[in-house]
Amino acid sequence: MPTGVSVGSVAADLSWEVRANNRLFHRKQRRRSCLCLHRGRYSDNVIRSYKYSALTFLPLSLFEQFQRIANIYFLCIVVLQSIPAISTLPWYTTMIPLLTVLSVRGFKDLADDLARRHSDSQINRQPCDLLTNEGFTSVQWKDVCVGDVLRLHKDQTVPADLLLLTTTEPHSLCYIETSDIDGETNLKIRQALAVTHQELSSDPIEPSLLAFDGQVWCEEPNSHLHSFKGVLEWRDMRHLLDTGHILLRGTVLRNTRVAYGLTIYTGLDSKILQNCGQTAVKTTQVERTLNKVVVGIVLLVLLFALLLAVGAGIFEARVAPGIEALAELGGRYTPVYKVFLTFWGYIILLSPSMPMSLYITFELVHVIHSLFIGWDLDLYDGGVDVPAHARSTTLNEELGQVRYLLSDKTGTLTENRLIFRQCCVAGVLYGNMPDKAKKHDPLDLSWNPFSCGGLQFSDKRLVDTLRKPGSPDVREFFKALALCHTVMAEWKDAGVSEEASAGAGAPVYQAASPDEETLVGAARELGWVFLSRTRDSMTLSELGHRRQYQLLALLDFTSQRRRMSVLVRDPEGELKLYCKGADIVILERLRKDSTYCESTEKALEVFSQGCLRTLCVAVRSVQEGLWEEWSRALELAAMTTGASDDLYDNMERELTLLGVTAIEDQLQVGVPETIATLRQAGIKVWVLTGDKKETAVNVGFACRLLDPGTRLLQGEELRQLLQTPSPEIPLDGGHGKGKGAGNRTSAMVITGPELVEFEEQPELGKRFIALSRQCQAVLCCRTTPSQKAGVVQLIRKYTSSITMAIGDGANDVNMIKTAHIGVGLNGLEGGQAVQNADFSLAKFHFLRKLLLVHGRWSYRRISVFLRYFLYKTSSFAFVHVWFAFCNGFSGQPMYETWFITLYTVLYTSFPVQCLAVFEQDVSAEGSLRWPSLYQLGVGRQLFNPRLLAGTFLYSIYTSLVLFFLPLSVFCFSAIDFQTFSITVATASVFTSTTELILQTGYWTMFNVAAIVFSMSMYFLATLILHSPLLHTIAPADFYFLGAFQNAFASPLVWLTVLLTTCTAVLPSLAARALLLVLNPPDTHRVHSSDGAIRTERHLELRPAFRRGHVRRRSSYAMSQGPGFGWLITSGVALDKTSATQSDRVDINKIEMDFATKMQMHVPQADHSQESAGCGQTELTADAVDL
Amino acid sequence: MKSQQAANRPDNTAFTQQRLPAWQPMLSAHFVIPGFLLIGMAFIGIGVALYITSQNIQVLEKDYTGTGQYTACSECADMQTIPCICNVTFSLTTLFTGPVFLYYGLSNYYQNYRKYQVSRDDVQLWGDVTKSPGDACAPYQYIDNKPIAPCGSIANSMFNDTFSLYQIINGTMKLVPLDGKGIAWWTDYNIKFRNPSAQGSLQDAFNGTMKPVNWSKPAYELNPSDMNDNGFLNQDFLVWMRTAALPDFQKLYRRITSGDYALGLPPGDYVLQIEYNYAVKDFGRKKVVFSNVTWMGGKNEFLGVAYIVVGSLCLVMSVVMLVVYAKYKFADENA
């Protein structure tokens, strides 16, 4: 407890000043920002994730768009084209597409921004109670200001970082849930300073709060969630503040009626938003490669233009003067100037090799792929009526290339719910394996008035054994569960809460550890009801009989001890020590002559195979003399050293084993299958959680991220490995020496503090990533949101692989923003993860289809699309290079300008769009059944510099063929330029269409229609453009009059087109045919062996349940840190007396009900024993099967 | 209520679920190898047909530049005397099957030079000589501030050698009638080009314009023998204005279709009388070409050969694939 000290000088680093109830002071210093200039220091509590305002939209949007290299390039081309002297093509050929692209993208950004504004305002408009001179008034979050005093009700989300002043609970305690911040589900305790608690808890409270004029000096806003340094100066006293007095924005008030707090940090200054990181514009790896290709092509165009300009120089100097008709043209310019003009002319002429329409179509295809994701029924969760949503429409193909999946645990992998599944008492297993439980009917617990449902335990034998007299082991076991814990019972006033009325007056438990809450809850359901506790007593209702136990000592949990005990005196006066803890710890403390050890070991094995969290429960009868001696020693130790662990050890000995509990941390639907499939697909799954190590490892096993034989590298061993320059996982010789010793998989378990070291020592991080390549999984525990993002950055820094982060809470936002792709799960609360994610899903297992089907298809479609597009445009444009050698390097276009404009837009665009939208090499089912197909994308096998170079060479070849074959045919003939031009143009259209036909593997009617349409458009448009009508309107623009009829009437033209087309695509055709003959592609195998794959997969998911091979591992798990022990023993949270008067009346009434019901039910219990016997045989059969 | 609950449910259509009925061609070696074989055979077939057709075409070329290895018209090559008439003689031993086409050919002449190609005014050629010619015509736009009609470099550089053909029968020269009608494109003659219209004669219509610098006669006097073949609709002018694709080109001059020569040029001696006006010696050569034509146009050996080569390549490919396939399958069966 911090105590007041007199005012002295404030430490230098505590420079953040907060004056309570002094709005004027803070308003004056409110931060205002204009562009990059900030003034003032206190930010307001408004979230602004939007980027544009009405004024800044145009300049900012244009600035962002012209950061793309392609847009700048096109702008340059437009500028060049509008200079008459060098304009080889009219200006509109590039200007119109450029304007289209800029405006389409601008409107899309605007729409996104408006959506962000909307979601911002939803957050900003949440209500909260603010103290004003008129008392508490309801205001919106955005109106909260530093220094304000706020009132929070139960289950409200905290709107800003607050200093807890007082609560309605005793000692100004309050409970908060921080799952949105660190992913931990257990409740945390916050307590107000003693001074504020005492001085401000008047009734009514408003006047005293209004009079509160304390001054807080604390650190500047920072991102450390678990630390806070500050002092409160009030009434000339100074009180130290730490993180235990602070309610962070985003946490939820639980089990506390009302809390009052002083606002310390608002908006951007709050800790959670300091953790959010910066929003960066994400581009995909394919797009970056494309940008490099753009640069490459631009350089090539420059080079070609330069060479052709040199050629033009030679021509102008040597040849042109001889030809009178040419010599006079362009008359007064010097040859050098002419060459200069020719250079720019060729740049314009060759620019269609990098057409604008590529970017337009690229964007369009992205949007359609995103729509497909939203339309997919398999990604739609009917339960909550939420379809998948691609919030960012530019990252689709990257979904097909993910190598690292970084997943949050709580709420993402797990349901955030613990279930009492099984137990083993006196050597007998009760309960069923998780996956079989669904088939059983829930137990009939109507005989128990305290039961409020929620128990997913269906073994009737246990209930029968419990209620049958003369089964001391089982009763002792549940008594232990009901006694040995630090849970507090809360009695609801039935009038206040609806929950309470539904639960027929059952106690509500508050626990520091969700495991304990589950165990005590299970005991309650089965008749051993923990009713209430005082500082030195506990009251139970044992099958309706009320008994009070005297609590002598509470040996609290620590992570070193991994156990906790209570020493109680039962109503009969006997002293007993109940102990529960990790199996290893308990088993070594058993009496030598303990029974059931062997069967318990077996049960533990079964539980650990079922990935259940286990706790061993044991009891010890303590002699009165021993207790007196021990308690004296304890008092002595408390007074002198404070070290009581040895003493605890002495007491927790000679235990008798009662049984083992098994709790399931319930996974979300389909998580193990999804992770297994993703692993088969070659995706490395990392789990990043704020939760503690044991829990994470347990979940890792449960969701098949870790195999039963997986070797865990952690702690000191990992540290030593990382010290070696090139870490390699040592072969584990001890086990499985014979076969496959090297095949043992490994996984790394690392904690947040260890991660911090990587930031300080970069080479450690590098080795860590190198080591992780040899591991099948990595678990990062105890991580803060910024550490999660740090892990993502670490991977991005040392590998070039694609990372994907998935999470559901505010604590995942930073990670989601940092990863290449962020996926947000539509959780129950907040949805902050979704707001910042690129994709949102309703369930984790949808990831399978999103990655393996949508991602894979997108990657394939976009890779094929881009490669084809580059081929089509560059083969068409580079013809100009070769033609230059035949027209005196004069910049004469090979084609009619209309053809150049329409070629990419009309004649060849729709088929490739269809290809990019509909192409499927393998069906959705096949993709899921054959996850290894995904490797193609991870290995970038469809879009890489090598392939692009190949594509480029092929397009050069094609352009050579397109020009030189017609040239050879028509050389020395009476052909005119226009017919020649049409021949090359037609061959060019035919070639690109044929190549597209070769690329298409999935022919829907749209593909066929698009090809038919494009080809007919070519002929129709050419016919129209060459028609007399248009020529009479504008002779200068439609000068190819009659060329259509004359050219296409000539068989020679058709024969040339046919020959050119066939020759141009021959290499592609031959390569495809050869590949086909040499090795039939995967698709063939997939199609031919559907059945085989299905059985194979079925088998693959089973082996986690093999017997014998598996070393039993301790899957003990409990919430970290000491529980509420200190609260109980110090009595802070409890009254000295027992439950209140009204509570007692209730209990008595319930107990009477209980007794009557018991009598009614007894005969039935006997009857049902038969069937229970059958259940037992069934269970043993199961066990053998396992 | 239920429909409200599922308000966000995506539509279950074949399109949205990407289950459109589709045909997925599963090509196999059994299909590909015969396919290549078939294409190869077809190409070779076409190639052979083209080659044979081309071989049947008779061509007679006479270079009359007057310099270098060909001595014909060497007296005119220096362009001292204008007009300079020269004769090119040749004899035929077999019938030159008709209809015979007479071409003139220029080499190394860049009619596809960009500035040259655009050096014309399509509006003017469409009959509007009153308007000032377009800038593209520069420097052949005006003479003494009067517009040139037809303007531009193409028109100015029009080929102006003339040919007349005589057969020598018993020492006398018999004129072979040359048909200059319909050698231009129908669309050019009827749509693209129009003579300016005026009340009086064609000459009146061209009133106020100047003839191109290099022309000896104005446009309305191009063909003194046929009043209708003058102005912008002169056939030779139309042919010249349709610029050639490549630097080495031919242009149709006349056809021999009438009289005694409708079936072709019979064996015998011929004299081609050339009025040598067009200077080429600074850049290239000129020639006359007699040729008959088939359905595929003039003589063109390359196309046939190319088809045969590509066809053979396909055949070779199919054989290679067959070998590879057999080996692969053989190995597969062994394993």
Coordinates of C-alpha atoms in Angstrom, one line a residue, chain B residues 10 119 149 164:
Chain B
P10 CA -24.3 -14.3 -49.6
S119 CA 2.9 15.1 -95.6
A149 CA -2.6 21.5 -104.9
S164 CA 5.1 2.4 -123.5

